[in-house]
Coordinates of C-alpha atoms in Angstrom, one line a residue:
M1 CA 0.0 0.0 0.0
T2 CA 3.0 2.3 -0.5
V3 CA 2.4 5.8 -1.9
R4 CA 5.2 6.7 -4.4
D5 CA 4.5 10.2 -5.5
I6 CA 2.1 13.0 -6.2
A7 CA 0.5 12.5 -9.7
Y8 CA -1.1 16.0 -9.7
V9 CA -2.8 18.6 -7.5
E10 CA -6.2 19.8 -8.5
L11 CA -7.1 23.4 -7.7
I12 CA -10.6 24.7 -7.8
T13 CA -11.1 28.3 -8.9
G14 CA -13.8 30.8 -9.5
D15 CA -11.8 32.6 -12.1
E16 CA -10.0 30.2 -14.4
Q17 CA -8.4 32.9 -16.6
A18 CA -6.8 34.7 -13.7
T19 CA -5.6 31.5 -11.9
V20 CA -4.2 29.9 -15.0
G21 CA -2.6 33.2 -15.9
Y22 CA -0.9 33.4 -12.6
F23 CA 0.6 29.9 -13.0
Q24 CA 1.6 30.5 -16.6
A25 CA 2.6 34.2 -16.9
A26 CA 3.9 34.7 -13.3
M27 CA 5.4 31.3 -12.4
G28 CA 6.2 29.9 -15.8
F29 CA 4.0 26.8 -16.0
S30 CA 3.1 25.4 -19.4
Q31 CA -0.4 24.2 -20.5
V32 CA -0.4 20.5 -21.4
A33 CA -4.0 19.9 -22.1
R34 CA -7.6 21.2 -21.7
S35 CA -10.9 19.6 -20.9
T36 CA -14.3 21.1 -21.6
E37 CA -17.5 19.6 -20.2
P38 CA -20.9 21.0 -19.6
E39 CA -20.4 21.2 -15.8
R40 CA -16.6 21.6 -15.5
N41 CA -13.7 23.0 -17.4
S42 CA -10.1 21.9 -16.6
V43 CA -6.6 23.0 -17.6
F44 CA -3.7 20.7 -17.0
L45 CA -0.4 22.7 -16.2
R46 CA 3.1 21.4 -15.8
Q47 CA 6.6 22.7 -14.8
G48 CA 9.4 20.3 -14.0
D49 CA 7.8 17.4 -12.1
V50 CA 5.0 19.5 -10.7
R51 CA 1.5 18.9 -12.2
V52 CA -1.5 21.2 -11.4
V53 CA -5.1 20.8 -12.7
V54 CA -7.1 24.0 -12.5
S55 CA -10.9 23.3 -12.6
S56 CA -13.9 25.6 -12.7
G57 CA -17.6 25.5 -13.5
P58 CA -20.9 24.4 -11.9
A59 CA -19.5 21.2 -10.7
T60 CA -17.0 23.1 -8.5
W61 CA -19.4 25.6 -7.0
K62 CA -20.2 23.6 -3.9
F63 CA -16.5 23.5 -3.0
L64 CA -16.0 27.3 -3.9
D65 CA -19.0 28.3 -1.8
A66 CA -17.6 26.5 1.1
H67 CA -13.9 27.1 0.8
G68 CA -13.1 29.6 -1.9
D69 CA -10.3 28.9 -4.4
G70 CA -8.1 26.2 -3.1
V71 CA -6.8 22.6 -3.5
A72 CA -9.5 19.9 -3.7
D73 CA -7.5 16.8 -4.6
I74 CA -4.0 15.6 -4.2
A75 CA -3.7 12.6 -6.4
L76 CA -1.3 9.9 -5.2
R77 CA 0.4 7.2 -7.3
C78 CA 0.4 3.9 -5.4
D79 CA 2.0 0.5 -5.7
D80 CA -1.4 -1.1 -5.3
V81 CA -4.5 1.1 -5.5
V82 CA -7.0 -1.5 -4.2
R83 CA -4.8 -2.3 -1.1
T84 CA -4.3 1.4 -0.5
R85 CA -8.0 2.1 -0.7
D86 CA -8.8 -0.7 1.7
A87 CA -6.1 0.5 4.2
A88 CA -7.4 4.1 4.0
A89 CA -11.0 2.8 4.6
A90 CA -9.8 0.7 7.6
A91 CA -7.9 3.7 9.0
G92 CA -11.1 5.9 8.9
A93 CA -11.0 7.5 5.5
R94 CA -14.2 7.6 3.4
I95 CA -14.3 6.1 0.1
V96 CA -15.6 8.8 -2.2
T97 CA -15.4 6.9 -5.5
P98 CA -14.8 3.1 -5.2
G99 CA -13.3 2.8 -8.7
T100 CA -12.4 -0.4 -10.4
G101 CA -8.8 -0.7 -9.1
S102 CA -7.2 1.7 -11.6
C103 CA -8.7 4.9 -10.2
T104 CA -10.3 5.4 -6.7
V105 CA -11.0 8.5 -4.6
V106 CA -10.8 8.6 -0.8
S107 CA -11.2 11.4 1.7
G108 CA -8.1 13.1 3.2
F109 CA -8.7 16.1 5.4
G110 CA -11.7 18.5 5.4
D111 CA -13.1 18.5 1.8
V112 CA -9.7 17.6 0.3
C113 CA -9.6 14.1 -1.2
H114 CA -6.9 11.8 -2.7
T115 CA -7.4 10.2 -6.1
L116 CA -5.4 6.9 -6.0
L117 CA -3.6 6.1 -9.3
P118 CA -1.3 3.2 -10.2
V119 CA 2.4 3.8 -10.5
A120 CA 3.1 5.1 -14.1
E121 CA 5.6 3.3 -16.3
D122 CA 7.2 6.6 -17.3
A123 CA 7.5 10.0 -15.8
G124 CA 5.0 11.6 -18.2
P125 CA 2.0 13.6 -17.1
V126 CA -0.9 11.5 -15.8
L127 CA -4.2 13.2 -17.0
P128 CA -7.2 12.5 -14.9
D129 CA -9.2 9.8 -16.8
D130 CA -12.6 11.0 -15.5
R131 CA -12.8 13.8 -18.2
P132 CA -12.0 14.3 -21.9
W133 CA -8.7 15.9 -22.5
I134 CA -7.5 17.7 -25.7
P135 CA -3.6 18.0 -25.7
E136 CA -2.3 21.5 -26.2
P137 CA -0.1 21.7 -29.4
T138 CA 3.4 22.7 -28.8
P139 CA 4.5 25.7 -30.9
G140 CA 7.5 24.8 -32.9
T141 CA 8.9 28.3 -32.8
R142 CA 8.7 28.8 -29.1
Q143 CA 12.0 29.6 -27.4
S144 CA 12.5 27.1 -24.6
R145 CA 13.7 28.4 -21.2
P146 CA 14.8 26.4 -18.2
D147 CA 12.0 25.6 -15.7
P148 CA 12.9 27.4 -12.4
I149 CA 10.5 25.0 -10.5
R150 CA 11.7 21.4 -10.3
L151 CA 9.3 19.6 -8.0
L152 CA 6.7 19.9 -5.3
D153 CA 8.8 19.8 -2.2
H154 CA 6.0 19.6 0.3
V155 CA 2.4 20.3 0.9
A156 CA 1.4 22.3 4.1
V157 CA -1.9 21.2 5.6
C158 CA -3.8 23.3 8.1
L159 CA -5.9 21.2 10.6
E160 CA -8.1 22.0 13.5
G161 CA -6.6 22.2 16.9
G162 CA -6.4 18.9 18.7
T163 CA -6.5 16.8 15.6
L164 CA -2.8 16.7 14.6
E165 CA -2.0 13.3 16.1
E166 CA -5.2 11.8 14.6
Y167 CA -4.2 12.8 11.0
A168 CA -0.6 11.9 11.4
D169 CA -1.8 8.4 12.3
L170 CA -4.3 8.4 9.4
Y171 CA -1.5 9.1 6.9
R172 CA 0.7 6.4 8.6
D173 CA -2.0 3.7 8.6
A174 CA -3.8 4.6 5.3
F175 CA -0.8 5.5 3.0
G176 CA 2.3 4.1 4.7
F177 CA 3.7 7.5 5.6
S178 CA 6.1 7.8 8.6
R179 CA 6.6 10.7 11.0
Y180 CA 9.7 12.7 9.9
S181 CA 9.8 15.6 12.4
S182 CA 7.7 17.7 14.7
E183 CA 7.9 21.3 16.0
Y184 CA 6.0 23.5 18.4
V185 CA 6.1 27.3 17.8
D186 CA 4.6 29.8 20.2
V187 CA 4.5 33.5 19.4
G188 CA 2.7 36.2 21.5
G189 CA 0.1 34.1 23.3
Q190 CA -0.7 31.8 20.3
A191 CA 1.0 28.7 19.1
M192 CA 1.3 26.3 16.1
D193 CA 2.0 22.6 16.5
S194 CA 3.3 20.7 13.5
I195 CA 4.1 17.1 12.5
V196 CA 5.8 16.3 9.1
V197 CA 4.9 13.0 7.6
R198 CA 6.7 11.5 4.6
S199 CA 6.2 8.6 2.2
A200 CA 8.7 5.8 2.2
S201 CA 9.8 6.8 -1.3
G202 CA 10.6 10.3 0.1
R203 CA 8.7 12.0 -2.8
V204 CA 5.6 12.9 -0.8
T205 CA 5.8 15.2 2.2
F206 CA 3.0 16.7 4.1
T207 CA 3.6 19.3 6.8
L208 CA 0.5 19.1 9.1
V209 CA 0.0 22.3 11.2
A210 CA -2.7 23.1 13.7
P211 CA -3.3 25.7 16.3
D212 CA -2.9 25.0 20.0
P213 CA -6.5 25.2 21.2
R214 CA -5.3 25.9 24.8
L215 CA -4.0 29.4 23.7
G216 CA -5.3 32.4 22.1
S217 CA -6.7 32.5 18.5
G218 CA -4.1 33.3 15.8
Q219 CA -3.5 33.1 12.1
L220 CA -4.2 29.3 11.8
D221 CA -7.6 29.9 13.5
A222 CA -8.2 32.7 11.0
Y223 CA -7.3 30.4 8.1
L224 CA -9.7 27.7 9.4
E225 CA -12.5 30.3 9.6
R226 CA -11.8 31.7 6.1
N227 CA -11.5 28.2 4.6
A228 CA -14.5 26.9 6.6
G229 CA -12.3 24.0 7.9
P230 CA -9.1 22.1 7.3
G231 CA -7.4 22.6 3.9
V232 CA -4.1 23.0 2.0
Q233 CA -2.4 26.2 3.4
H234 CA 0.5 26.3 0.9
L235 CA 2.3 24.4 -1.9
A236 CA 6.1 24.5 -1.7
F237 CA 8.0 24.5 -5.0
L238 CA 11.6 23.4 -5.1
V239 CA 14.0 25.6 -7.1
D240 CA 17.7 25.4 -7.9
D241 CA 18.5 29.1 -7.5
I242 CA 16.0 31.0 -5.5
V243 CA 17.2 34.6 -5.6
P244 CA 17.0 35.1 -9.4
T245 CA 13.7 33.0 -9.4
V246 CA 12.1 35.4 -6.7
H247 CA 13.2 38.5 -8.7
A248 CA 11.8 37.0 -11.9
F249 CA 8.5 36.0 -10.3
R250 CA 8.1 39.3 -8.5
G251 CA 8.7 41.1 -11.7
R252 CA 5.9 39.1 -13.3
G253 CA 3.4 39.9 -10.6
V254 CA 3.9 37.4 -7.7
E255 CA 3.6 39.2 -4.3
F256 CA 5.9 37.9 -1.6
L257 CA 6.0 38.4 2.2
N258 CA 8.8 40.8 3.2
A259 CA 11.2 40.2 6.1
P260 CA 12.1 43.1 8.4
A261 CA 15.6 44.5 8.0
S262 CA 16.6 43.3 11.4
Y263 CA 16.1 39.7 10.3
Y264 CA 19.2 39.9 8.2
D265 CA 21.2 41.4 10.9
M266 CA 20.4 38.4 13.2
L267 CA 20.9 36.1 10.2
L268 CA 24.6 37.1 10.1
E269 CA 24.9 36.3 13.8
R270 CA 23.3 32.8 13.4
H271 CA 24.9 31.8 10.1
D272 CA 28.2 33.4 9.3
G273 CA 28.6 31.0 6.3
L274 CA 26.1 33.3 4.5
H275 CA 28.1 36.5 4.9
S276 CA 29.0 36.8 1.2
E277 CA 25.3 36.3 0.2
I278 CA 23.6 38.5 2.8
D279 CA 23.1 41.5 0.5
S280 CA 21.4 39.5 -2.3
L281 CA 19.2 37.6 0.3
R282 CA 18.2 40.9 1.9
A283 CA 17.4 42.4 -1.5
A284 CA 15.2 39.5 -2.5
H285 CA 13.8 39.1 1.1
V286 CA 14.7 35.4 1.0
L287 CA 14.8 33.7 4.5
A288 CA 17.6 31.3 5.4
D289 CA 18.2 28.5 8.0
R290 CA 20.4 25.5 8.3
D291 CA 20.3 22.0 9.9
E292 CA 23.0 19.4 10.4
W293 CA 23.0 18.6 6.6
G294 CA 23.2 22.1 5.1
Y295 CA 21.3 25.3 4.3
L296 CA 17.7 25.9 3.3
L297 CA 16.6 29.1 1.6
Q298 CA 12.9 30.0 1.2
L299 CA 10.3 32.7 0.6
F300 CA 6.4 32.7 0.9
S301 CA 4.1 34.5 -1.4
R302 CA 0.9 36.3 -0.4
S303 CA -2.3 34.5 -1.3
P304 CA -3.5 35.5 -4.8
Y305 CA -7.1 34.5 -3.9
E306 CA -10.0 36.5 -2.5
R307 CA -10.3 34.5 0.7
N308 CA -6.6 34.8 1.5
T309 CA -6.2 31.1 2.1
L310 CA -3.9 29.2 -0.3
F311 CA -0.4 30.6 -1.0
Y312 CA 2.9 29.4 -2.3
E313 CA 6.5 28.9 -1.2
L314 CA 9.7 28.9 -3.1
I315 CA 12.3 26.7 -1.4
Q316 CA 16.0 25.9 -2.3
R317 CA 17.8 23.1 -0.5
R318 CA 21.7 23.2 -0.2
G319 CA 21.9 19.8 1.5
S320 CA 19.2 20.6 4.1
R321 CA 16.8 17.7 4.5
G322 CA 14.3 18.9 7.0
F323 CA 12.2 21.7 8.4
G324 CA 14.2 23.5 11.1
S325 CA 12.5 25.4 13.9
S326 CA 13.8 28.7 12.4
N327 CA 12.1 28.0 9.2
I328 CA 8.7 27.1 10.8
R329 CA 8.9 30.1 13.0
A330 CA 9.9 32.3 10.1
L331 CA 6.7 31.3 8.2
Y332 CA 4.5 31.8 11.2
E333 CA 6.0 35.2 12.1
A334 CA 5.9 36.4 8.5
V335 CA 2.3 35.5 8.0
E336 CA 1.4 37.0 11.4
R337 CA 3.1 40.3 10.5
D338 CA 1.3 40.4 7.2
R339 CA -2.1 39.7 8.9
L340 CA -1.7 42.4 11.5
N341 CA -0.5 45.0 8.9
A342 CA -3.7 44.3 6.9
E343 CA -5.9 44.9 9.8

C-alpha cells in the first residue's frame, strides 16, 4: 500500500483565466491539455515534475461556496490502488469513488480528497481519466527556457486544533507515511503545532500544522475560519536558485511576504557562512536556515485568492533535508506580520 509520489494537485477556482494566468505568466507553467465539459472545465499545467489541474464551472461551485479557491484533490500514485483504498478505509477515511482498481478517490482532510492512481511506467503527465482531454499543441517556434521550478517539495496542511495526532496516524495507517519531524512554535500568546509526515519513497511530504486550542486565537484559526475548515495552506515548490527566481516571479506579478531589515542582521549572527550572500538575500527578502546537513533558503508568497487562504512557497535546499525550527517560526511570524498589517 506504499504511496510513491504525487501525480497532480487539483485546484478549484472561480476565475479560471486569472488562476491559469498566474501559473503561466507569473510562475512559468506550461499548459499541457484542456478539458471542456457541460459542468466543468479543466486546464492541465506542468513545470518540472509539478503537475497542477485548474478546474472551474458548476460542478465546482459547492467547493467554492464552502472554501473559496483552493486545493480539492492531491492525487497519489500507489504501488497497489486496491490495497491502499482498503487500508485508507480501515484507517477511517471515506471512500468517495470506489473505482475499479485503476482509479479510486478517498477522503483526506476536510473536503480535500486523494485520487489513487497506479504507478506510471514513465514520468510523463498523468491526465485524470474522468474527463475528456485535448492536448495543447506545442508551438515549434517557441524559445525554450529552463524551468525554475523542479518539483513539489511539500504540501502544508492546516488542521483544526487537537486533531494533529489523529491525522498523522491516518497518513501512517492509510498511506504508509512515517513521521519525519515535529515542531511547536509559540508567538505572542498563540501557538502552532506541526508534524511532518513523509512517504517511504521520500517523494511525498505533508507538513501538518494546527493551532494550539489551549492558547489564544491566531493566524491558523483565522485560516480555518476563512477556509471553513481544514485545507491546504500552501504548496512549496523546489527551485535550484531561489534569488533570481524570486526576482523574476516578482517582476511578473507574484507578491511575496517581506522580512524586516533586522532579520538579516540576526541572520549574520546565526549563520556566518552566508556572509557573502547576505546582500542578495536581503534584496530578495529570502529567508535562510540550516540544519546538520546544510542550508535551506525559502520565501512565501501572499495569497492571490480572494479569501486569502492558499499561498505558495519557493524553497532551495543546499543539503538541508528537514524543516528546522527557524524556518517554521519564520513562516509563522511572516504571515502574522502580514495579517496584523492588513488589519
